[in-house]
Amino acid sequence: MSDYGHDLVFGSFVTPSGDNPDRTVGVAVLSEQVGLDLVTFQDHPYQPAFLDTWTLLSFVAARTSRVHVAANVTNLPLRPPAVLARSVASLDLLSGGRVSLGLGAGAFWDAIEAMGGRRLTPGQGVRALEEAIEVIRQLWDAEARGGVRVDGEFYRVMGAKRGPAPAHAVPIWLGAYKPRMLQLTGRRADGWLPSLGYLQPGDLAKGNAIIDEAAQQAGRSPQDVRRLLNISGQFSAVGSGTLNGPAEQWVQELAELALGEGVSTFILGSDDPDDLRRFAGEVAPAVRELVAAERDRGAAPERTPAPEPEPEPVAAPPVRPSRATVTGGAFAVVPTPDDGVRRSDQQVWDESARPTGPVPDPDRTYTPHEQATGAHLVQIHDGLRAELSQIHDLIEQVAAGEIDAGAARSHINTMTMRQNRWTLGVYCESYCRIVTTHHTIEDQSLFPRLRSRDPRLGPVVDRLEQEHHVIHDVLEGVDQALVAYVGSPDGLTELRAAVDLLTDALLSHLSYEERELVEPLARLGIA
């Protein structure tokens, strides 16, 4: 089992298609809008159907403000390393430090040779790549004295002036599969970037072992090398293979890759806007939550900083310090109170019958670390509350005919009311899946530990689980209302009623859960 402790990153692998440039850029911009951390493009300069990757990266960087960009991976035989180094540094400066450098030794040698590149053997390709890394790193080291000097077999740079330095420490990721490339990754690179579709069972573990050994022999830590993975798959109602099934299946499989194989960056190869929305909105936050829970159990090493800024959570509101302060001493995490407001006349349970847990010891003190889990639970719930509020806003916008088509579908400029209804349906369905995934994680991971650590919490945990089942039935009602709504112009009243009932049930449940669990989570040391 390998987990290198890096923060998780989620990105897209967009086809740089030249037949519809606006759509290509639109999918990349959408990647940022839905909350992904990284946008990548393949680099095949000999392919006339593709836009030039570095021109496209520059254009996308100018159209975005947060997402990182990278070639996946740069075709080194057609990109001289000294010029490439200055291109990367320039774009990194212009974008505010949002560029990563993926590098490959080369493939498709007939096409490379046809474009004027030099055909290399596999061994030559590895040696040329190592020389290129040296050239690039020296060019970026603007503070060093003297010019760049690399008298290599394939690249000779004799006294070139250094600089410009990038805005941040640009990571170099290698697309590697064979032992010599993997060894080079361990010695010199910041990341390993293979594609899952090209790997056989066991290849990730074998590759990690080679990289780890090479890193240690070079005086580095295996944790110096981030493990990235290009993935592809299909979202479907029923599972039928790896990454072919519902979002919950994707979450479990990616979490296993993170915890068992050390993968910390997942890059989805898809040009489908709905796939990217589901990947960012449903899969990514649930994988982060599941991996964090497992790491906090103490089975994983201490996390190391990612080469990029820590990814922002998708659709999560800012932390409210007044309710989630985690200073040491008295317990300071304040549960969200139930304001008693109900939108629906229907009641799904008797709130007065809810059991309560043991009364906290008033003399006990708590460390910030102990209180962090309860604060994190409040923050997760705040995200669910914020998204629920957005669903109500969307319903009212659709009802008033005022929904912003650009915000709803990003790259589509005009939209009919039928399309507005479909967009609202997708949003609501995504939210329902997020809630279900969150509850599943609690049922399978959190609640059993609470019950075993303090049997007095058994009635509370049993009640929370029962309420999960009730909320599932309420979500089914929302789904049925959505089906009716999309098919009929008269279905908005039923949909509004179903979402009102969900709001009453979910907000009441979240407040009850926080009231009963935030202190036991700290007292029992459960992360």
Coordinates of N, CA, C and O in Angstrom, one line a residue, residues 346-442:
Q346 N -45.8 18.9 5.2 CA -45.6 17.5 5.4 C -44.5 17.3 6.4 O -43.5 18.0 6.3
Q347 N -44.6 16.3 7.2 CA -43.5 15.9 8.2 C -43.1 14.5 7.9 O -44.0 13.6 7.8
V348 N -41.8 14.3 7.9 CA -41.3 12.9 7.5 C -40.9 12.2 8.7 O -40.6 11.0 8.6
W349 N -40.8 12.8 9.9 CA -40.5 12.1 11.2 C -40.9 13.0 12.3 O -41.2 14.1 12.2
D350 N -40.9 12.3 13.5 CA -41.2 13.0 14.8 C -39.9 13.5 15.4 O -39.1 12.7 15.9
E351 N -39.6 14.8 15.3 CA -38.4 15.4 15.8 C -38.3 15.3 17.3 O -37.2 15.2 17.9
S352 N -39.4 15.2 18.0 CA -39.4 15.2 19.5 C -38.9 13.8 20.0 O -38.6 13.7 21.1
A353 N -38.9 12.8 19.1 CA -38.5 11.4 19.5 C -37.0 11.2 19.3 O -36.6 10.1 19.5
R354 N -36.3 12.2 18.9 CA -34.9 12.0 18.7 C -34.1 11.8 20.0 O -34.2 12.6 20.9
P355 N -33.3 10.7 20.1 CA -32.5 10.5 21.3 C -31.4 11.5 21.4 O -30.9 12.1 20.4
T356 N -30.8 11.6 22.6 CA -29.7 12.5 22.8 C -28.5 11.7 23.4 O -28.8 10.6 24.0
G357 N -27.3 12.1 23.2 CA -26.2 11.4 23.7 C -25.8 11.9 25.1 O -26.5 12.7 25.7
P358 N -24.6 11.4 25.6 CA -24.2 11.7 26.9 C -23.9 13.2 27.0 O -23.4 13.8 26.0
V359 N -24.1 13.7 28.2 CA -23.8 15.2 28.4 C -22.3 15.3 28.5 O -21.6 14.6 29.2
P360 N -21.7 16.3 27.8 CA -20.2 16.5 27.9 C -19.8 16.9 29.3 O -20.5 17.5 30.0
D361 N -18.6 16.6 29.6 CA -17.9 16.9 30.8 C -17.6 18.4 30.8 O -16.8 18.8 29.9
P362 N -18.1 19.2 31.6 CA -17.9 20.7 31.5 C -16.4 21.1 31.9 O -16.0 22.2 31.5
D363 N -15.7 20.2 32.5 CA -14.3 20.5 32.9 C -13.3 20.0 31.9 O -12.1 20.3 32.1
R364 N -13.7 19.3 30.9 CA -12.8 18.8 29.9 C -12.3 19.8 29.0 O -13.1 20.7 28.6
T365 N -11.0 19.8 28.6 CA -10.5 20.7 27.6 C -10.2 19.9 26.3 O -10.0 18.7 26.4
Y366 N -10.1 20.7 25.2 CA -9.9 20.0 23.9 C -8.8 20.7 23.1 O -8.7 22.0 23.1
T367 N -8.0 19.9 22.5 CA -6.9 20.5 21.6 C -7.5 21.0 20.3 O -8.6 20.5 19.9
P368 N -6.8 21.9 19.6 CA -7.3 22.3 18.3 C -7.4 21.1 17.3 O -8.4 21.0 16.5
H369 N -6.5 20.1 17.4 CA -6.6 18.9 16.6 C -7.8 18.1 16.9 O -8.5 17.6 15.9
E370 N -8.2 18.0 18.1 CA -9.4 17.2 18.5 C -10.7 17.9 18.0 O -11.6 17.2 17.5
Q371 N -10.7 19.2 18.0 CA -11.9 20.0 17.6 C -12.0 20.1 16.0 O -13.0 20.4 15.5
A372 N -10.9 19.8 15.3 CA -10.9 20.0 13.9 C -11.9 19.1 13.2 O -12.5 19.6 12.2
T373 N -12.1 17.9 13.6 CA -13.0 17.0 12.9 C -14.5 17.6 13.0 O -15.2 17.6 12.0
G374 N -14.9 18.0 14.2 CA -16.2 18.6 14.3 C -16.4 19.8 13.4 O -17.4 20.1 12.8
A375 N -15.3 20.7 13.4 CA -15.4 21.9 12.5 C -15.5 21.5 11.1 O -16.2 22.1 10.3
H376 N -14.8 20.4 10.7 CA -14.8 19.9 9.3 C -16.2 19.4 9.0 O -16.7 19.7 7.9
L377 N -16.9 18.7 9.9 CA -18.2 18.3 9.7 C -19.2 19.4 9.4 O -20.0 19.4 8.5
V378 N -19.0 20.5 10.2 CA -19.8 21.7 10.0 C -19.6 22.3 8.7 O -20.5 22.7 8.0
Q379 N -18.3 22.4 8.3 CA -18.0 22.9 6.9 C -18.6 22.1 5.8 O -19.1 22.7 4.8
I380 N -18.6 20.8 5.9 CA -19.2 19.9 4.9 C -20.7 20.2 4.8 O -21.3 20.4 3.7
H381 N -21.3 20.3 6.0 CA -22.7 20.5 6.0 C -23.1 21.9 5.5 O -24.1 22.1 4.8
D382 N -22.2 22.9 5.7 CA -22.4 24.2 5.2 C -22.4 24.2 3.6 O -23.1 24.9 3.0
G383 N -21.5 23.3 3.1 CA -21.5 23.2 1.6 C -22.9 22.6 1.1 O -23.4 23.1 0.1
L384 N -23.4 21.7 1.8 CA -24.7 21.1 1.4 C -25.8 22.2 1.6 O -26.7 22.3 0.7
R385 N -25.8 23.0 2.6 CA -26.8 24.0 2.8 C -26.7 25.1 1.7 O -27.7 25.5 1.2
A386 N -25.4 25.4 1.3 CA -25.2 26.5 0.3 C -25.8 26.0 -1.0 O -26.4 26.7 -1.8
E387 N -25.5 24.7 -1.4 CA -25.9 24.2 -2.7 C -27.5 24.0 -2.7 O -28.1 24.3 -3.7
L388 N -28.1 23.7 -1.5 CA -29.5 23.6 -1.5 C -30.1 25.0 -1.7 O -31.2 25.1 -2.4
S389 N -29.5 26.0 -1.2 CA -30.0 27.4 -1.4 C -29.9 27.7 -2.9 O -30.8 28.4 -3.5
Q390 N -28.9 27.2 -3.6 CA -28.7 27.5 -5.0 C -29.8 26.8 -5.8 O -30.3 27.3 -6.8
I391 N -30.2 25.6 -5.4 CA -31.3 24.9 -6.1 C -32.6 25.7 -6.0 O -33.3 25.9 -7.0
H392 N -32.9 26.3 -4.8 CA -34.1 27.1 -4.7 C -34.0 28.4 -5.6 O -35.0 28.8 -6.2
D393 N -32.8 29.0 -5.7 CA -32.6 30.1 -6.5 C -32.8 29.7 -8.0 O -33.4 30.5 -8.8
L394 N -32.3 28.6 -8.4 CA -32.5 28.1 -9.8 C -34.0 27.9 -10.1 O -34.4 28.3 -11.2
I395 N -34.7 27.3 -9.2 CA -36.1 27.1 -9.4 C -36.8 28.4 -9.6 O -37.6 28.6 -10.6
E396 N -36.5 29.4 -8.8 CA -37.2 30.7 -9.0 C -36.8 31.4 -10.2 O -37.6 32.1 -10.9
Q397 N -35.5 31.3 -10.7 CA -35.1 31.9 -11.9 C -35.8 31.2 -13.1 O -36.2 31.9 -14.0
V398 N -35.9 29.9 -13.1 CA -36.6 29.2 -14.1 C -38.1 29.7 -14.2 O -38.7 29.9 -15.2
A399 N -38.7 29.7 -13.0 CA -40.1 30.1 -12.9 C -40.3 31.5 -13.5 O -41.3 31.8 -14.1
A400 N -39.3 32.4 -13.2 CA -39.4 33.8 -13.7 C -38.9 34.0 -15.1 O -39.0 35.0 -15.7
G401 N -38.3 32.9 -15.7 CA -37.8 33.0 -17.0 C -36.5 33.8 -17.1 O -36.2 34.4 -18.2
E402 N -35.8 34.0 -16.0 CA -34.7 34.9 -15.9 C -33.3 34.1 -15.8 O -32.3 34.8 -15.5
I403 N -33.3 32.8 -15.9 CA -32.1 32.1 -15.7 C -31.0 32.6 -16.8 O -31.4 32.8 -17.9
D404 N -29.8 32.7 -16.3 CA -28.7 33.1 -17.2 C -28.2 31.9 -17.9 O -27.6 31.1 -17.4
A405 N -28.4 31.9 -19.2 CA -28.0 30.7 -20.0 C -26.5 30.5 -20.0 O -26.0 29.4 -19.9
G406 N -25.8 31.7 -20.0 CA -24.3 31.5 -20.0 C -23.8 30.9 -18.7 O -22.9 30.1 -18.7
A407 N -24.4 31.3 -17.6 CA -24.0 30.7 -16.3 C -24.5 29.2 -16.2 O -23.8 28.4 -15.6
A408 N -25.7 28.9 -16.8 CA -26.2 27.6 -16.7 C -25.5 26.6 -17.5 O -25.2 25.5 -17.1
R409 N -25.1 26.9 -18.7 CA -24.4 25.9 -19.6 C -23.1 26.5 -20.1 O -22.5 25.8 -20.9
S410 N -22.6 27.6 -19.6 CA -21.3 28.2 -19.9 C -21.0 28.5 -21.4 O -20.9 29.6 -21.7
H411 N -20.9 27.4 -22.2 CA -20.5 27.6 -23.6 C -21.6 27.8 -24.5 O -21.4 28.0 -25.7
I412 N -22.9 27.7 -24.1 CA -24.1 27.8 -24.9 C -24.6 29.3 -24.7 O -24.9 29.7 -23.6
N413 N -24.8 30.0 -25.7 CA -25.2 31.4 -25.6 C -26.7 31.6 -25.5 O -27.1 32.6 -25.0
T414 N -27.5 30.7 -26.1 CA -28.9 30.9 -26.0 C -29.5 29.6 -25.5 O -28.9 28.5 -25.7
M415 N -30.7 29.7 -24.9 CA -31.3 28.5 -24.3 C -32.8 28.6 -24.3 O -33.3 29.7 -23.9
T416 N -33.5 27.6 -24.6 CA -34.9 27.6 -24.6 C -35.4 27.2 -23.1 O -34.6 26.7 -22.3
M417 N -36.7 27.4 -22.8 CA -37.1 27.0 -21.5 C -37.0 25.5 -21.3 O -36.7 25.1 -20.2
R418 N -37.1 24.7 -22.3 CA -36.9 23.2 -22.2 C -35.5 23.0 -21.7 O -35.2 22.1 -20.9
Q419 N -34.5 23.7 -22.3 CA -33.2 23.5 -21.9 C -32.9 24.0 -20.5 O -32.1 23.4 -19.8
N420 N -33.6 25.1 -20.1 CA -33.5 25.5 -18.7 C -33.9 24.5 -17.8 O -33.3 24.2 -16.7
R421 N -35.1 23.8 -18.1 CA -35.6 22.8 -17.2 C -34.6 21.6 -17.1 O -34.4 21.1 -16.1
W422 N -34.0 21.3 -18.3 CA -33.0 20.2 -18.3 C -31.8 20.5 -17.4 O -31.3 19.7 -16.6
T423 N -31.3 21.8 -17.5 CA -30.2 22.2 -16.7 C -30.5 22.1 -15.2 O -29.7 21.7 -14.4
L424 N -31.7 22.6 -14.8 CA -32.1 22.5 -13.4 C -32.1 21.1 -13.0 O -31.7 20.7 -11.9
G425 N -32.7 20.2 -13.9 CA -32.7 18.8 -13.5 C -31.4 18.2 -13.3 O -31.2 17.5 -12.3
V426 N -30.4 18.5 -14.1 CA -29.0 18.0 -13.9 C -28.5 18.5 -12.6 O -27.8 17.7 -11.9
Y427 N -28.7 19.8 -12.3 CA -28.1 20.3 -11.1 C -28.7 19.6 -9.9 O -28.0 19.2 -8.9
C428 N -30.1 19.5 -9.9 CA -30.7 18.8 -8.7 C -30.3 17.4 -8.6 O -30.0 16.9 -7.5
E429 N -30.2 16.7 -9.7 CA -29.8 15.3 -9.7 C -28.3 15.2 -9.1 O -28.0 14.3 -8.3
S430 N -27.5 16.1 -9.5 CA -26.1 16.1 -9.0 C -26.1 16.3 -7.5 O -25.4 15.6 -6.7
Y431 N -26.9 17.2 -7.0 CA -27.0 17.5 -5.6 C -27.5 16.3 -4.8 O -26.9 15.9 -3.8
C432 N -28.5 15.6 -5.4 CA -29.0 14.4 -4.7 C -27.9 13.3 -4.6 O -27.8 12.6 -3.5
R433 N -27.1 13.2 -5.6 CA -26.0 12.2 -5.5 C -25.0 12.6 -4.5 O -24.4 11.7 -3.8
I434 N -24.7 13.9 -4.4 CA -23.7 14.3 -3.4 C -24.2 14.0 -2.0 O -23.4 13.5 -1.2
V435 N -25.4 14.3 -1.7 CA -26.0 14.0 -0.4 C -25.9 12.5 -0.1 O -25.5 12.1 1.0
T436 N -26.3 11.7 -1.1 CA -26.3 10.2 -0.9 C -24.8 9.7 -0.7 O -24.6 8.9 0.2
T437 N -23.9 10.3 -1.4 CA -22.5 9.9 -1.2 C -22.0 10.2 0.2 O -21.4 9.4 0.9
H438 N -22.3 11.4 0.6 CA -21.9 11.9 2.0 C -22.5 11.0 3.1 O -21.8 10.5 4.0
H439 N -23.8 10.6 2.9 CA -24.4 9.7 3.9 C -23.8 8.3 3.8 O -23.7 7.7 4.9
T440 N -23.5 7.9 2.7 CA -22.9 6.5 2.6 C -21.5 6.5 3.3 O -21.2 5.5 4.0
I441 N -20.7 7.6 3.1 CA -19.4 7.6 3.8 C -19.7 7.6 5.4 O -19.0 6.9 6.1
E442 N -20.7 8.3 5.8 CA -20.9 8.3 7.3 C -21.4 7.0 7.7 O -20.9 6.5 8.8

